[in-house]
Each structure stands twice: as C-alpha cells, then as structure tokens.
Short mmCIF file of C-alpha atoms in Angstrom, two decimals:
data_model
loop_
_atom_site.label_atom_id
_atom_site.label_comp_id
_atom_site.label_asym_id
_atom_site.label_seq_id
_atom_site.Cartn_x
_atom_site.Cartn_y
_atom_site.Cartn_z
CA UNK A 1 -27.46 10.53 11.75
CA UNK A 2 -25.24 7.30 11.10
CA UNK A 3 -21.56 7.50 11.99
CA UNK A 4 -19.04 4.71 11.21
CA UNK A 5 -15.74 5.09 13.01
CA UNK A 6 -12.74 2.87 11.94
CA UNK A 7 -9.72 2.20 13.99
CA UNK A 8 -6.73 -0.14 14.08
CA UNK A 9 -4.71 1.14 10.85
CA UNK A 10 -1.01 1.96 10.96
CA UNK A 11 2.27 0.85 9.60
CA UNK A 12 3.32 -2.79 9.84
CA UNK A 13 6.03 -4.82 8.28
CA UNK A 14 5.50 -7.23 5.60
CA UNK A 15 4.13 -10.62 7.07
CA UNK A 16 2.68 -8.74 10.00
CA UNK A 17 -0.68 -8.44 11.19
CA UNK A 18 -3.37 -5.64 11.96
CA UNK A 19 -7.00 -5.68 13.25
CA UNK A 20 -9.33 -3.16 11.84
CA UNK A 21 -12.48 -2.22 13.80
CA UNK A 22 -15.44 -0.23 12.58
CA UNK A 23 -18.24 0.90 15.08
CA UNK A 24 -21.42 2.09 13.79
CA UNK A 25 -23.80 4.51 15.77
CA UNK A 26 -27.07 5.92 14.99
CA UNK A 27 -30.39 4.82 13.88
CA UNK A 28 -30.43 2.12 11.29
CA UNK A 29 -33.51 0.13 10.07
CA UNK A 30 -32.04 -3.12 9.34
CA UNK A 31 -28.45 -3.86 8.38
CA UNK A 32 -28.12 -5.97 5.09
CA UNK A 33 -24.39 -6.20 5.07
CA UNK A 34 -21.28 -5.02 6.59
CA UNK A 35 -17.99 -4.79 4.97
CA UNK A 36 -14.48 -3.39 4.14
CA UNK A 37 -13.19 -1.64 1.14
CA UNK A 38 -9.89 -0.19 0.29
CA UNK A 39 -8.28 2.31 -2.08
CA UNK A 40 -4.65 2.35 -2.95
CA UNK A 41 -3.06 5.35 -4.39
CA UNK A 42 -4.00 5.95 -8.05
CA UNK A 43 -6.37 2.88 -8.02
CA UNK A 44 -10.18 2.47 -7.67
CA UNK A 45 -12.09 1.43 -4.45
CA UNK A 46 -12.29 -2.16 -4.34
CA UNK A 47 -14.18 -4.82 -2.18
CA UNK A 48 -11.87 -6.41 0.55
CA UNK A 49 -14.54 -8.48 2.47
CA UNK A 50 -18.24 -8.26 3.41
CA UNK A 51 -20.60 -10.13 5.55
CA UNK A 52 -24.37 -10.32 5.13
CA UNK A 53 -27.24 -10.48 7.44
CA UNK A 54 -27.72 -14.13 6.55
CA UNK A 55 -23.86 -14.85 7.37
CA UNK A 56 -22.73 -14.99 3.76
CA UNK A 57 -19.19 -13.95 3.62
CA UNK A 58 -17.37 -12.62 0.47
CA UNK A 59 -13.61 -12.02 -0.07
CA UNK A 60 -11.46 -10.59 -2.55
CA UNK A 61 -9.35 -13.18 -4.23
CA UNK A 62 -6.15 -11.16 -3.24
CA UNK A 63 -6.99 -11.58 0.45
CA UNK A 64 -8.50 -15.11 0.67
CA UNK A 65 -6.76 -17.16 3.38
CA UNK A 66 -5.12 -14.15 4.85
CA UNK A 67 -7.97 -11.81 5.99
CA UNK A 68 -10.82 -12.60 8.23
CA UNK A 69 -14.18 -10.62 8.60
CA UNK A 70 -16.22 -10.73 11.71
CA UNK A 71 -19.06 -8.79 13.10
CA UNK A 72 -20.56 -8.16 16.52
CA UNK A 73 -24.33 -7.48 15.80
CA UNK A 74 -24.88 -6.35 19.34
CA UNK A 75 -22.34 -3.81 18.99
CA UNK A 76 -22.93 -2.95 15.46
CA UNK A 77 -19.30 -3.52 14.88
CA UNK A 78 -17.34 -5.13 12.05
CA UNK A 79 -13.79 -6.37 12.30
CA UNK A 80 -11.13 -7.28 9.81
CA UNK A 81 -8.26 -9.43 10.71
CA UNK A 82 -5.44 -9.10 8.44
CA UNK A 83 -2.41 -11.57 8.61
CA UNK A 84 0.59 -12.06 6.28
CA UNK A 85 0.07 -8.63 5.13
CA UNK A 86 1.96 -7.55 1.79
CA UNK A 87 3.11 -4.21 0.48
CA UNK A 88 0.42 -4.41 -2.10
CA UNK A 89 -2.23 -4.37 0.77
CA UNK A 90 -1.23 -0.71 1.36
CA UNK A 91 -4.26 1.36 1.01
CA UNK A 92 -6.99 3.40 2.93
CA UNK A 93 -9.54 0.97 4.35
CA UNK A 94 -13.08 1.90 4.41
CA UNK A 95 -15.88 0.48 6.48
CA UNK A 96 -19.27 0.14 4.59
CA UNK A 97 -22.75 -0.71 5.99
CA UNK A 98 -25.69 -1.39 3.63
CA UNK A 99 -28.97 -0.64 5.54
CA UNK A 100 -32.34 -1.62 4.39
CA UNK A 101 -34.79 1.20 3.61
CA UNK A 102 -38.10 0.73 5.45
CA UNK A 103 -41.07 0.12 3.14
CA UNK A 104 -38.52 -0.21 0.14
CA UNK A 105 -36.47 -2.66 -1.61
CA UNK A 106 -33.64 0.00 -1.80
CA UNK A 107 -30.65 -0.03 0.37
CA UNK A 108 -28.70 3.06 1.93
CA UNK A 109 -24.92 3.06 1.95
CA UNK A 110 -23.04 4.32 4.89
CA UNK A 111 -19.29 4.82 4.80
CA UNK A 112 -16.56 5.64 7.21
CA UNK A 113 -13.76 8.14 6.68
CA UNK A 114 -11.16 5.47 6.26
CA UNK A 115 -8.15 4.26 8.06
CA UNK A 116 -4.67 4.12 6.45
CA UNK A 117 -2.78 0.76 6.46
CA UNK A 118 0.88 0.81 5.25
CA UNK A 119 2.78 -2.18 4.75
CA UNK A 120 6.63 -1.47 4.47
CA UNK A 121 9.88 -2.19 5.73
#
C-alpha cells in the first residue's frame, strides 16, 4: 500500500516562505513523476509543479520564479520551496506521484491527503 505524507503547511504572511515535503512509502514499480497540486476554496485542483524521472520540471505560470520543486530519489521524497508567497497562493496543497504499471504503458496515480497553506496578514 503506497502512502504519501505531506508536511510543512501553515500560516505565513505575504512575502514569506514555506517548504513543503512529501514522503512516499510502500512498494512502487517505477516513479514516472512527482509533483504538487493545489486546490483553493471554490476552485478546481491545479498543477503547481512537477518533476519527471528524466528531470523535466514544469511549473504553473503563476508560481514561476517563486516556487522550486526538488526531489530526493533515495528517500522517495519531493519538496516544494515556496518563496514570496501571495494571498492567492492560499490553498490545500496535494502531493502526487505517478507510478508506472509493470508490463503496461499505464500510470497509477497516488495522492496525499493535503496540507493547508494560508497566506494572510
């Protein structure tokens, strides 16, 4: 059973920084990508950043230059360093791992339960 556990959320003032962590445990075949999504109240879940097995990195336009995604393959952990936070970054942040399915071209999606980030004075 694969489990993803996020940590690092909280309340921060505008302009501040937070670092999110997501540690994955359990048996996975071959991780294709690790990433972060977020969902603000009343809005759909959206991609924030992801990094693939070939080190491709993708960022949402709204976080480029402010957020940095990184990963520790040995620990199956992905991080999101968030700087210059804005009130509009307030959301529940979810960790995601896409794992290759053995003998198939399909991918299995695993999600964490989410961690709340609130940017406010």
